[in-house]
PDB file of C-alpha atoms in Angstrom:
ATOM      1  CA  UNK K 435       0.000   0.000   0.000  1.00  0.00           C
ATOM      2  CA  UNK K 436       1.513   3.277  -0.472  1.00  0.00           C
ATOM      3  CA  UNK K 437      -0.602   5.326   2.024  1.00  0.00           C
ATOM      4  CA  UNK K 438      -1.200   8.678   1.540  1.00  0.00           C
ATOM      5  CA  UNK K 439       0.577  10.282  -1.283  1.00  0.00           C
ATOM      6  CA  UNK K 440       0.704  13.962  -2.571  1.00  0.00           C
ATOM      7  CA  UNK K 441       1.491  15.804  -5.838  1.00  0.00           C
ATOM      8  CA  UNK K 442       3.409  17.692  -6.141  1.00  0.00           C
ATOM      9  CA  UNK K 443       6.179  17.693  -3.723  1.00  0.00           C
ATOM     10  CA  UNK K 444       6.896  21.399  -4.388  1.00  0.00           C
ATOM     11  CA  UNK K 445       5.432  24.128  -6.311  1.00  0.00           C
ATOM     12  CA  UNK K 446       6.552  27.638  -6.829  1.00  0.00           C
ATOM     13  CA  UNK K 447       3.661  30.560  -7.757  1.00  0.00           C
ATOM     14  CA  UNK K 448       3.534  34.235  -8.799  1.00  0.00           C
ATOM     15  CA  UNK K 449       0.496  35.823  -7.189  1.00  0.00           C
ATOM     16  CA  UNK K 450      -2.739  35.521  -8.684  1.00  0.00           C
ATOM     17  CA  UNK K 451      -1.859  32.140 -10.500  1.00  0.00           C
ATOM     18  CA  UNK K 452      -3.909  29.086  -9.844  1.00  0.00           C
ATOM     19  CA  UNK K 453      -3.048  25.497  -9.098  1.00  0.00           C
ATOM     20  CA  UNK K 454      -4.657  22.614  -7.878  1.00  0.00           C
ATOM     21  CA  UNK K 455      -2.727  20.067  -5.491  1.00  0.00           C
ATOM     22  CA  UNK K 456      -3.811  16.350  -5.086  1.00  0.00           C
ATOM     23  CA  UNK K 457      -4.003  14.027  -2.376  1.00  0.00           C
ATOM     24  CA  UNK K 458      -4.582   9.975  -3.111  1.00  0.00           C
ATOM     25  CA  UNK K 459      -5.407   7.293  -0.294  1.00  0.00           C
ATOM     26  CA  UNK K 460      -5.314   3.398  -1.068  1.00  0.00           C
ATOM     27  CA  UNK K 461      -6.682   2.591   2.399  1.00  0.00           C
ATOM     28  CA  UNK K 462     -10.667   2.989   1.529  1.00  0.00           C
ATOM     29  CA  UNK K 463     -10.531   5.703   3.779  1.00  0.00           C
ATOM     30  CA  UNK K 464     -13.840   7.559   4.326  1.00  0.00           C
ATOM     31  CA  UNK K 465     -12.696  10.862   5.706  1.00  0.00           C
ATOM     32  CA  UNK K 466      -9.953  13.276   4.028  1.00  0.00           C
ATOM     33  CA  UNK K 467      -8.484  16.551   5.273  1.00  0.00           C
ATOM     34  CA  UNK K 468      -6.385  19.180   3.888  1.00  0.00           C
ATOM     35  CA  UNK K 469      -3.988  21.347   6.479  1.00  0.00           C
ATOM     36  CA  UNK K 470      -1.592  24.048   6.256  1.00  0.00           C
ATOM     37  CA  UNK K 471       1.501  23.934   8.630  1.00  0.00           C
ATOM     38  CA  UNK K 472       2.960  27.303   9.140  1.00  0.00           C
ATOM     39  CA  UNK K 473       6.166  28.185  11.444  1.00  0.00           C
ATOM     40  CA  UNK K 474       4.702  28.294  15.169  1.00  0.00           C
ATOM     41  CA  UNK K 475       1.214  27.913  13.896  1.00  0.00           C
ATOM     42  CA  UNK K 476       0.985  24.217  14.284  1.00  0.00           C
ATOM     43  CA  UNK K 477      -1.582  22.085  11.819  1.00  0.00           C
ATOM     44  CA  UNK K 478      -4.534  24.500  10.878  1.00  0.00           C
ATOM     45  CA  UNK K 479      -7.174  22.576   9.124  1.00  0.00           C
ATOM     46  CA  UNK K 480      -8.458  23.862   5.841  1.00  0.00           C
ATOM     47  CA  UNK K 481     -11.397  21.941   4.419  1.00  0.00           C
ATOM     48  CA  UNK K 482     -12.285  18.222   4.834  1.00  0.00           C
ATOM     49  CA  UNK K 483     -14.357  15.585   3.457  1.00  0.00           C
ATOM     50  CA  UNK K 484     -16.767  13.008   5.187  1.00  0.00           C
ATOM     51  CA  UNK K 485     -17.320  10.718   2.444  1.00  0.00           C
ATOM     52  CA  UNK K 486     -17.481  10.889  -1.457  1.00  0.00           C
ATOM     53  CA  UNK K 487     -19.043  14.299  -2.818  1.00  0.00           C
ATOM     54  CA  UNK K 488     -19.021  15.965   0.454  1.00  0.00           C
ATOM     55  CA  UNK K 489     -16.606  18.972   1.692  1.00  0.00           C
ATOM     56  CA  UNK K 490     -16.751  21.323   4.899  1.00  0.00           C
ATOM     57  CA  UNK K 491     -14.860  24.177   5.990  1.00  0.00           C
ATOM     58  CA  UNK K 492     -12.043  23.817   8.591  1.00  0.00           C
ATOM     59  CA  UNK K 493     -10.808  27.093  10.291  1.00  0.00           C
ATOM     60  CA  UNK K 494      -8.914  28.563   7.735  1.00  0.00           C
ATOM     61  CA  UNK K 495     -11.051  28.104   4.013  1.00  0.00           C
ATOM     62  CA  UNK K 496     -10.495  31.224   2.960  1.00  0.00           C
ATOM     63  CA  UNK K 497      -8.726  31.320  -0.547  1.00  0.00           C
ATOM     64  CA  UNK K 498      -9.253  27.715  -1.199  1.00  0.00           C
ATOM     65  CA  UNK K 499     -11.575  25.739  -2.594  1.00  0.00           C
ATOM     66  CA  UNK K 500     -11.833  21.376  -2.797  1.00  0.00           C
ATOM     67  CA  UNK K 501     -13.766  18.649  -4.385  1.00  0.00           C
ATOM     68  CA  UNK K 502     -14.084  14.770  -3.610  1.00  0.00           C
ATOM     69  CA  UNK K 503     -15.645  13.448  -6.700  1.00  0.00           C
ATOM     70  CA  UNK K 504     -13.639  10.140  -6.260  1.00  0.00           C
ATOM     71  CA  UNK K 505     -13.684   8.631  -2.379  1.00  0.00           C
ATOM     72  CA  UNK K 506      -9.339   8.183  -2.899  1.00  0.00           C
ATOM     73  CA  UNK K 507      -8.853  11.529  -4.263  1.00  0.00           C
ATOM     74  CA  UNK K 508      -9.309  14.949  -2.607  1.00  0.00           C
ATOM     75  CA  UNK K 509      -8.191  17.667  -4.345  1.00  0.00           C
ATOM     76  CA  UNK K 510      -6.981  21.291  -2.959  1.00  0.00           C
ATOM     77  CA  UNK K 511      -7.411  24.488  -5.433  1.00  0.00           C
ATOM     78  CA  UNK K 512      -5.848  27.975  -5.124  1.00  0.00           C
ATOM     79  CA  UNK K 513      -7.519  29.799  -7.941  1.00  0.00           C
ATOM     80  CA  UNK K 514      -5.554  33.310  -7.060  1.00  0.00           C
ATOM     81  CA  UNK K 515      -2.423  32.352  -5.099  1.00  0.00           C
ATOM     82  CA  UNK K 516      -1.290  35.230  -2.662  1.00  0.00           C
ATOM     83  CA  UNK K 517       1.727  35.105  -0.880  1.00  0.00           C
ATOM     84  CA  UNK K 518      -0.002  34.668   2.637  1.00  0.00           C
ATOM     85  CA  UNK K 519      -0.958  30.873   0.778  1.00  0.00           C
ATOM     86  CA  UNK K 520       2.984  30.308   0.832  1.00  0.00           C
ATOM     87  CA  UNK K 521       3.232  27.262   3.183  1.00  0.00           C
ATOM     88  CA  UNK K 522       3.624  23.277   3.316  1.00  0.00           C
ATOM     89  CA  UNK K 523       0.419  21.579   2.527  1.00  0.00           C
ATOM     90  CA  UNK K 524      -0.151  17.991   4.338  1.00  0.00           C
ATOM     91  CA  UNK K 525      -3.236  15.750   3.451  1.00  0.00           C
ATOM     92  CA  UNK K 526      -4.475  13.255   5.736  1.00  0.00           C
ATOM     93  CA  UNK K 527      -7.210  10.108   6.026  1.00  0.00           C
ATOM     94  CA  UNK K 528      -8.985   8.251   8.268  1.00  0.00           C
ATOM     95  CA  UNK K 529     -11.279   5.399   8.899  1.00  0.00           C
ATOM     96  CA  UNK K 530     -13.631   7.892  10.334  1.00  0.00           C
ATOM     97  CA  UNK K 531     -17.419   5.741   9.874  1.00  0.00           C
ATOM     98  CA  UNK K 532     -17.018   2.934  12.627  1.00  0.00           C
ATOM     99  CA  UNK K 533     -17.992   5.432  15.436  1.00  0.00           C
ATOM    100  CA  UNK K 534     -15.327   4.380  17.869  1.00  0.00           C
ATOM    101  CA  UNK K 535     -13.205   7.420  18.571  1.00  0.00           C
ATOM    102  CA  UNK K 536     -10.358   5.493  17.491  1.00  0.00           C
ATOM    103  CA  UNK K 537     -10.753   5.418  13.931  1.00  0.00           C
ATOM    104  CA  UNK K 538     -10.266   9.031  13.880  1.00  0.00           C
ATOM    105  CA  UNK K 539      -6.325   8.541  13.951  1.00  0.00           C
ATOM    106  CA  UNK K 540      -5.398  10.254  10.770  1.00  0.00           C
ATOM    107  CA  UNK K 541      -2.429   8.843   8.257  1.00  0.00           C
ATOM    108  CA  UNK K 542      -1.033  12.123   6.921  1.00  0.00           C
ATOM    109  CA  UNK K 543       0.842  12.711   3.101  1.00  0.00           C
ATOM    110  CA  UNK K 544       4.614  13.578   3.061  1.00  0.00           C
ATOM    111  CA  UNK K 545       3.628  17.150   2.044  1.00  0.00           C
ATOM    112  CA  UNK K 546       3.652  19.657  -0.459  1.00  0.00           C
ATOM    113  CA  UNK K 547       5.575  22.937  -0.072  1.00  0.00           C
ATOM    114  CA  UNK K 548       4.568  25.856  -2.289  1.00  0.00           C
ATOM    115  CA  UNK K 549       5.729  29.321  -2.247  1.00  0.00           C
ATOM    116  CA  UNK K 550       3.848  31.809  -4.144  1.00  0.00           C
ATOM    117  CA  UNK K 551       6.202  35.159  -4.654  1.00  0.00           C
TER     118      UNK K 551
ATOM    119  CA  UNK I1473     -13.977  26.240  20.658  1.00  0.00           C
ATOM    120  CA  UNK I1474     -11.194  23.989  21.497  1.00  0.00           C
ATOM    121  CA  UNK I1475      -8.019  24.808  23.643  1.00  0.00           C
ATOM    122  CA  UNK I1476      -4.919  22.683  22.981  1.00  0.00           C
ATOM    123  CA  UNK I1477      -1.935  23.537  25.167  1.00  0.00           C
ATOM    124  CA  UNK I1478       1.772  22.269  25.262  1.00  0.00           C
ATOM    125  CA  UNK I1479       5.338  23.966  25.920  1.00  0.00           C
ATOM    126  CA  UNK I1480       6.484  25.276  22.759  1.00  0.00           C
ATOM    127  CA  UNK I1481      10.441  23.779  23.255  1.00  0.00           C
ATOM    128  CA  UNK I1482      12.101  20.967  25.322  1.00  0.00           C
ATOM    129  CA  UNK I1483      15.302  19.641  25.544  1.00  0.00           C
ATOM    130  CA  UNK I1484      17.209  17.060  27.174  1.00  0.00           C
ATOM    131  CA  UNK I1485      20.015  14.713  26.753  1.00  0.00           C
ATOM    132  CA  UNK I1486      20.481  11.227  25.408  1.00  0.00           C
ATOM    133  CA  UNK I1487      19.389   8.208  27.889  1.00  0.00           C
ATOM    134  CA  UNK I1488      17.319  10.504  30.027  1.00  0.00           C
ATOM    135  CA  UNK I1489      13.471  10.733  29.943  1.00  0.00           C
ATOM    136  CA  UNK I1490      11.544  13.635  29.453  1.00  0.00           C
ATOM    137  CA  UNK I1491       7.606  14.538  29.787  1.00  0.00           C
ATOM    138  CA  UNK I1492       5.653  16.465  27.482  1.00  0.00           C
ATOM    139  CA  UNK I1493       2.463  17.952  28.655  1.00  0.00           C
ATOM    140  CA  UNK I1494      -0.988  18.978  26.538  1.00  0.00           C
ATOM    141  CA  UNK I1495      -3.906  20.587  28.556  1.00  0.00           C
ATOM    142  CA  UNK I1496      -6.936  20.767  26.696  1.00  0.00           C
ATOM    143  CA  UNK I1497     -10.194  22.680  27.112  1.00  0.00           C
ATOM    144  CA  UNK I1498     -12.728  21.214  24.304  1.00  0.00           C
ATOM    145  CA  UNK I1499     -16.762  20.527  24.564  1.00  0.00           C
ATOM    146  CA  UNK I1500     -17.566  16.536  23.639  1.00  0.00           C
ATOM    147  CA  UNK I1501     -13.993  15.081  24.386  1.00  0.00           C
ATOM    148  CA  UNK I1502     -13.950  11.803  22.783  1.00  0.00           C
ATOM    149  CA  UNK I1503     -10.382  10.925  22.651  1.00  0.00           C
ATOM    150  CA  UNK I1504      -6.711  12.373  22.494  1.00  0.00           C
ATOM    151  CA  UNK I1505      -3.775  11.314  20.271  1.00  0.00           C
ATOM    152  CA  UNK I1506       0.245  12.128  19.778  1.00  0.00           C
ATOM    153  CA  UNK I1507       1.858  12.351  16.734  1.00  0.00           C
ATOM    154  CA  UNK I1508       5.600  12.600  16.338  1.00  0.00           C
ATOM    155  CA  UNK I1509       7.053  15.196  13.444  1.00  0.00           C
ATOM    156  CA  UNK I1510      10.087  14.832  12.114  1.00  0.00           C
ATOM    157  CA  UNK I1511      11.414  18.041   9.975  1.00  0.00           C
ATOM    158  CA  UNK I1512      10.351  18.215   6.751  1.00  0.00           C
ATOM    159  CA  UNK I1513       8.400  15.362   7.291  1.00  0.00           C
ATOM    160  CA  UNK I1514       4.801  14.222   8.104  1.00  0.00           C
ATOM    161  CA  UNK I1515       3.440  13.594  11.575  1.00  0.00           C
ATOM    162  CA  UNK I1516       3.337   9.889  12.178  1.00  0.00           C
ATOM    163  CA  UNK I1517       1.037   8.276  14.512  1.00  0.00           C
ATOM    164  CA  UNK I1518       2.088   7.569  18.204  1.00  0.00           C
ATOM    165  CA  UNK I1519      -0.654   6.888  20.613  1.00  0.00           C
ATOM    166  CA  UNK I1520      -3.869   7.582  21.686  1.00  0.00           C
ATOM    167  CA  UNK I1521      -5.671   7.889  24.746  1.00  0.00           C
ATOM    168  CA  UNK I1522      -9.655   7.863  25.413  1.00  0.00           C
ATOM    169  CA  UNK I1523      -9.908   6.172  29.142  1.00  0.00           C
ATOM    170  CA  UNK I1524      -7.843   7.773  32.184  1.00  0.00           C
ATOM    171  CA  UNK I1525      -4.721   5.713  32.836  1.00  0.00           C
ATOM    172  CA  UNK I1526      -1.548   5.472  31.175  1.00  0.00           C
ATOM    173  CA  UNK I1527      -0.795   3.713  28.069  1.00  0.00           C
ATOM    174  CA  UNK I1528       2.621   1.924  27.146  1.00  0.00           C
ATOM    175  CA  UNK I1529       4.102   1.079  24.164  1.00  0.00           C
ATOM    176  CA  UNK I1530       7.806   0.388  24.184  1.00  0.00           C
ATOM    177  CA  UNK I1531      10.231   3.646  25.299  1.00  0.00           C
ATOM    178  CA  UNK I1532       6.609   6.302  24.630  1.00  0.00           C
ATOM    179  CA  UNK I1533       3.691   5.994  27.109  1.00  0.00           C
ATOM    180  CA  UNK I1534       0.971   8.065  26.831  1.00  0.00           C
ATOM    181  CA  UNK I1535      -1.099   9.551  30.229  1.00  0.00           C
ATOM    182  CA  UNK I1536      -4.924  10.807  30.181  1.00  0.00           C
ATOM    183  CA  UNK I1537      -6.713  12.563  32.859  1.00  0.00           C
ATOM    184  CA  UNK I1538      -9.760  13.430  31.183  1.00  0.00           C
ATOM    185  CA  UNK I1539     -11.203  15.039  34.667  1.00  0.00           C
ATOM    186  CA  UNK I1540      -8.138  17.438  34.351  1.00  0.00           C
ATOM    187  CA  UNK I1541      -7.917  17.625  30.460  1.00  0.00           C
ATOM    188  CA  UNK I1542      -4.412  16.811  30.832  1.00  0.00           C
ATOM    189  CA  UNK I1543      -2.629  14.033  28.934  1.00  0.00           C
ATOM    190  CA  UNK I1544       1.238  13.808  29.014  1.00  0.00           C
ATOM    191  CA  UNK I1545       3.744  11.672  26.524  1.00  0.00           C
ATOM    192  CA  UNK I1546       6.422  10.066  28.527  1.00  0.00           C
ATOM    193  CA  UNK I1547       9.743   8.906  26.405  1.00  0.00           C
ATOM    194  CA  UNK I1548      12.201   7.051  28.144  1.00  0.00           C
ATOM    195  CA  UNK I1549      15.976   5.891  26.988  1.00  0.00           C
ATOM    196  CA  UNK I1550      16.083   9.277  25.306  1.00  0.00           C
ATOM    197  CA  UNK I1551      17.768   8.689  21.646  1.00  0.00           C
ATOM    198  CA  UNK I1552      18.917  11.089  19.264  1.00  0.00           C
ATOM    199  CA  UNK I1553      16.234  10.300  16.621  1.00  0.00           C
ATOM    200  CA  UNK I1554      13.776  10.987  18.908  1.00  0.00           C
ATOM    201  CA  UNK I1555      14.497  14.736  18.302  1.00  0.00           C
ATOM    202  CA  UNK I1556      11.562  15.989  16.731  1.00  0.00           C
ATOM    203  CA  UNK I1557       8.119  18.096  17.281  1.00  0.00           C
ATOM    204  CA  UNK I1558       5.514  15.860  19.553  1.00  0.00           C
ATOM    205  CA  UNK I1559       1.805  17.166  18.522  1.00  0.00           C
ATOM    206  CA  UNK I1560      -1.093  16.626  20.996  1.00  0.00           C
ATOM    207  CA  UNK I1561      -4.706  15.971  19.511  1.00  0.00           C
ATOM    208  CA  UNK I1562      -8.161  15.482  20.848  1.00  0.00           C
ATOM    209  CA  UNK I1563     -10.858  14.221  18.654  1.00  0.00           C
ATOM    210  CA  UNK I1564     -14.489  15.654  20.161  1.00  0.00           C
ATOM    211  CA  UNK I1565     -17.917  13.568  19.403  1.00  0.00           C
ATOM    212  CA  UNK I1566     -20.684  13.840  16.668  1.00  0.00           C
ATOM    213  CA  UNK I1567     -22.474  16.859  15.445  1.00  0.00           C
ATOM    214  CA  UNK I1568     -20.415  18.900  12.653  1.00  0.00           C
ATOM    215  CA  UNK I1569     -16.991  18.152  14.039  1.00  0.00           C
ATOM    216  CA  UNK I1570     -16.835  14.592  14.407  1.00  0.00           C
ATOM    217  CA  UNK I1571     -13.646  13.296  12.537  1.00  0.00           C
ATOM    218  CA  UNK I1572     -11.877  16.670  13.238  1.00  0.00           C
ATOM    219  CA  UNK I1573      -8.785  16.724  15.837  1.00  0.00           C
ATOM    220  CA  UNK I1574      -7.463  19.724  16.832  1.00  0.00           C
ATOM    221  CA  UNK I1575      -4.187  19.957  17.365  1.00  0.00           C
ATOM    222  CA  UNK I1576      -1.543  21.497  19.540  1.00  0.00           C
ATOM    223  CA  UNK I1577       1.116  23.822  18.211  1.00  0.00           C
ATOM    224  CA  UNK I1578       3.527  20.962  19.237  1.00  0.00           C
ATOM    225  CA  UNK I1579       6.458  20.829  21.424  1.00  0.00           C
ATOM    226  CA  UNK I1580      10.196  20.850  19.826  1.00  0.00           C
ATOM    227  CA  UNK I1581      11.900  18.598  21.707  1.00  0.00           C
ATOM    228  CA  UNK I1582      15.993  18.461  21.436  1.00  0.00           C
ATOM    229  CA  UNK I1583      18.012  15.909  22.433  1.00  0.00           C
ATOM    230  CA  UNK I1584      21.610  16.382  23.081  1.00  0.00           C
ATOM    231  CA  UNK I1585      24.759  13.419  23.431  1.00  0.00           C
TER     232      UNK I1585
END
């Protein structure tokens, strides 16, 4: 199984360009998140996804948008990058449906790190 | 909202054992977890806690108090790979946040020879 896995590893943006990252999971994972990790900031969750065709806001949506059309794929978009958006990117899964608390633990990607200049 | 709180740095040496605390403040607790972080790496799995007690699992143990919201990670034998940020996460139950943890800031721990 290869997990969790991200693309791409590393991006670089000028302001106001657009890109969409991807996340893939093997592990028939219902749930899939998207975070930001900033210096001193810790893991701030952007928008995640309860099952196939569904999204919700985390704490910091603003600037992004995501769709799950496939349950392995959950894709991130930046349709006008801004320099604030300059950060590294993790995805994560989990079991999520069994309803013991346990199957929350989340499997995370390796990452992507963009900077948008 | 949710309150996640640990020491921002740590250090100690090699062979030694170290604590790392997390208070939390957070409506419909349902469980609390540690990840380990290397740099420029993903956090990886390294317990989790839902009952009070202490869990063990090799050098790492993992405490709960959920009366206190206080968990701690324990690592014993200190090692030089085990120099890395330690995240603390609680997991809350049903309504529009279940699945979410909310983590910690993490704690940098440094280990020295």
């Amino acid at each position: 199984n290869a997990g969790v896995t991200q693309t791409p590893k590393f991006r670089v943006l000028k302001t106001g360009q657009s890109m969409t990252l991807l996340c893939a999971q093997d592990m028939n994972h219902e749930y899939m998140y998207w975070y930001r990790q900033d210096p001193g900031m810790g893991l701030r969750l952007i928008h995640y996804s309860v099952g196939e065709g569904t999204t919700a806001k985390g704490e910091v949506p603003d600037g992004y948008n995501v769709s799950r059309l496939k349950k392995q794929n959950f894709l991130l978009g930046l349709e006008s990058a801004a320099p604030s958006q300059t950060s590294v990117y993790f995805c994560a899964s989990s079991y999520g449906t069994s309803g013991r608390s346990s199957s929350y633990e989340q499997y995370f990607g390796p990452g992507t790190r963009l900077t948008v200049t | 909202g949710q309150n996640i709180d640990q020491p921002t740095e740590m250090t100690a040496t090699e062979g030694a054992i170290v604590q790392i605390n997390c208070t939390y403040q957070t409506s419909g607790f349902n469980g609390l977890f540690w990840y380990q972080q290397h740099a420029g790496e993903a956090p990886t799995f390294l317990s989790y806690n839902v009952l009070d007690g202490l869990e063990e699992k090799g050098r790492f143990s993992s405490f709960l108090s959920r009366s206190k919201g206080y968990s701690y990670l324990l690592l014993k034998e200190l090692q030089m790979k085990d120099s890395a940020s330690y995240l603390c996460a609680v997991t809350t139950r049903g309504g529009s946040t279940l699945g979410r943890l909310y983590f910690g800031r993490g704690t940098q721990l440094t280990v020295w020879p």
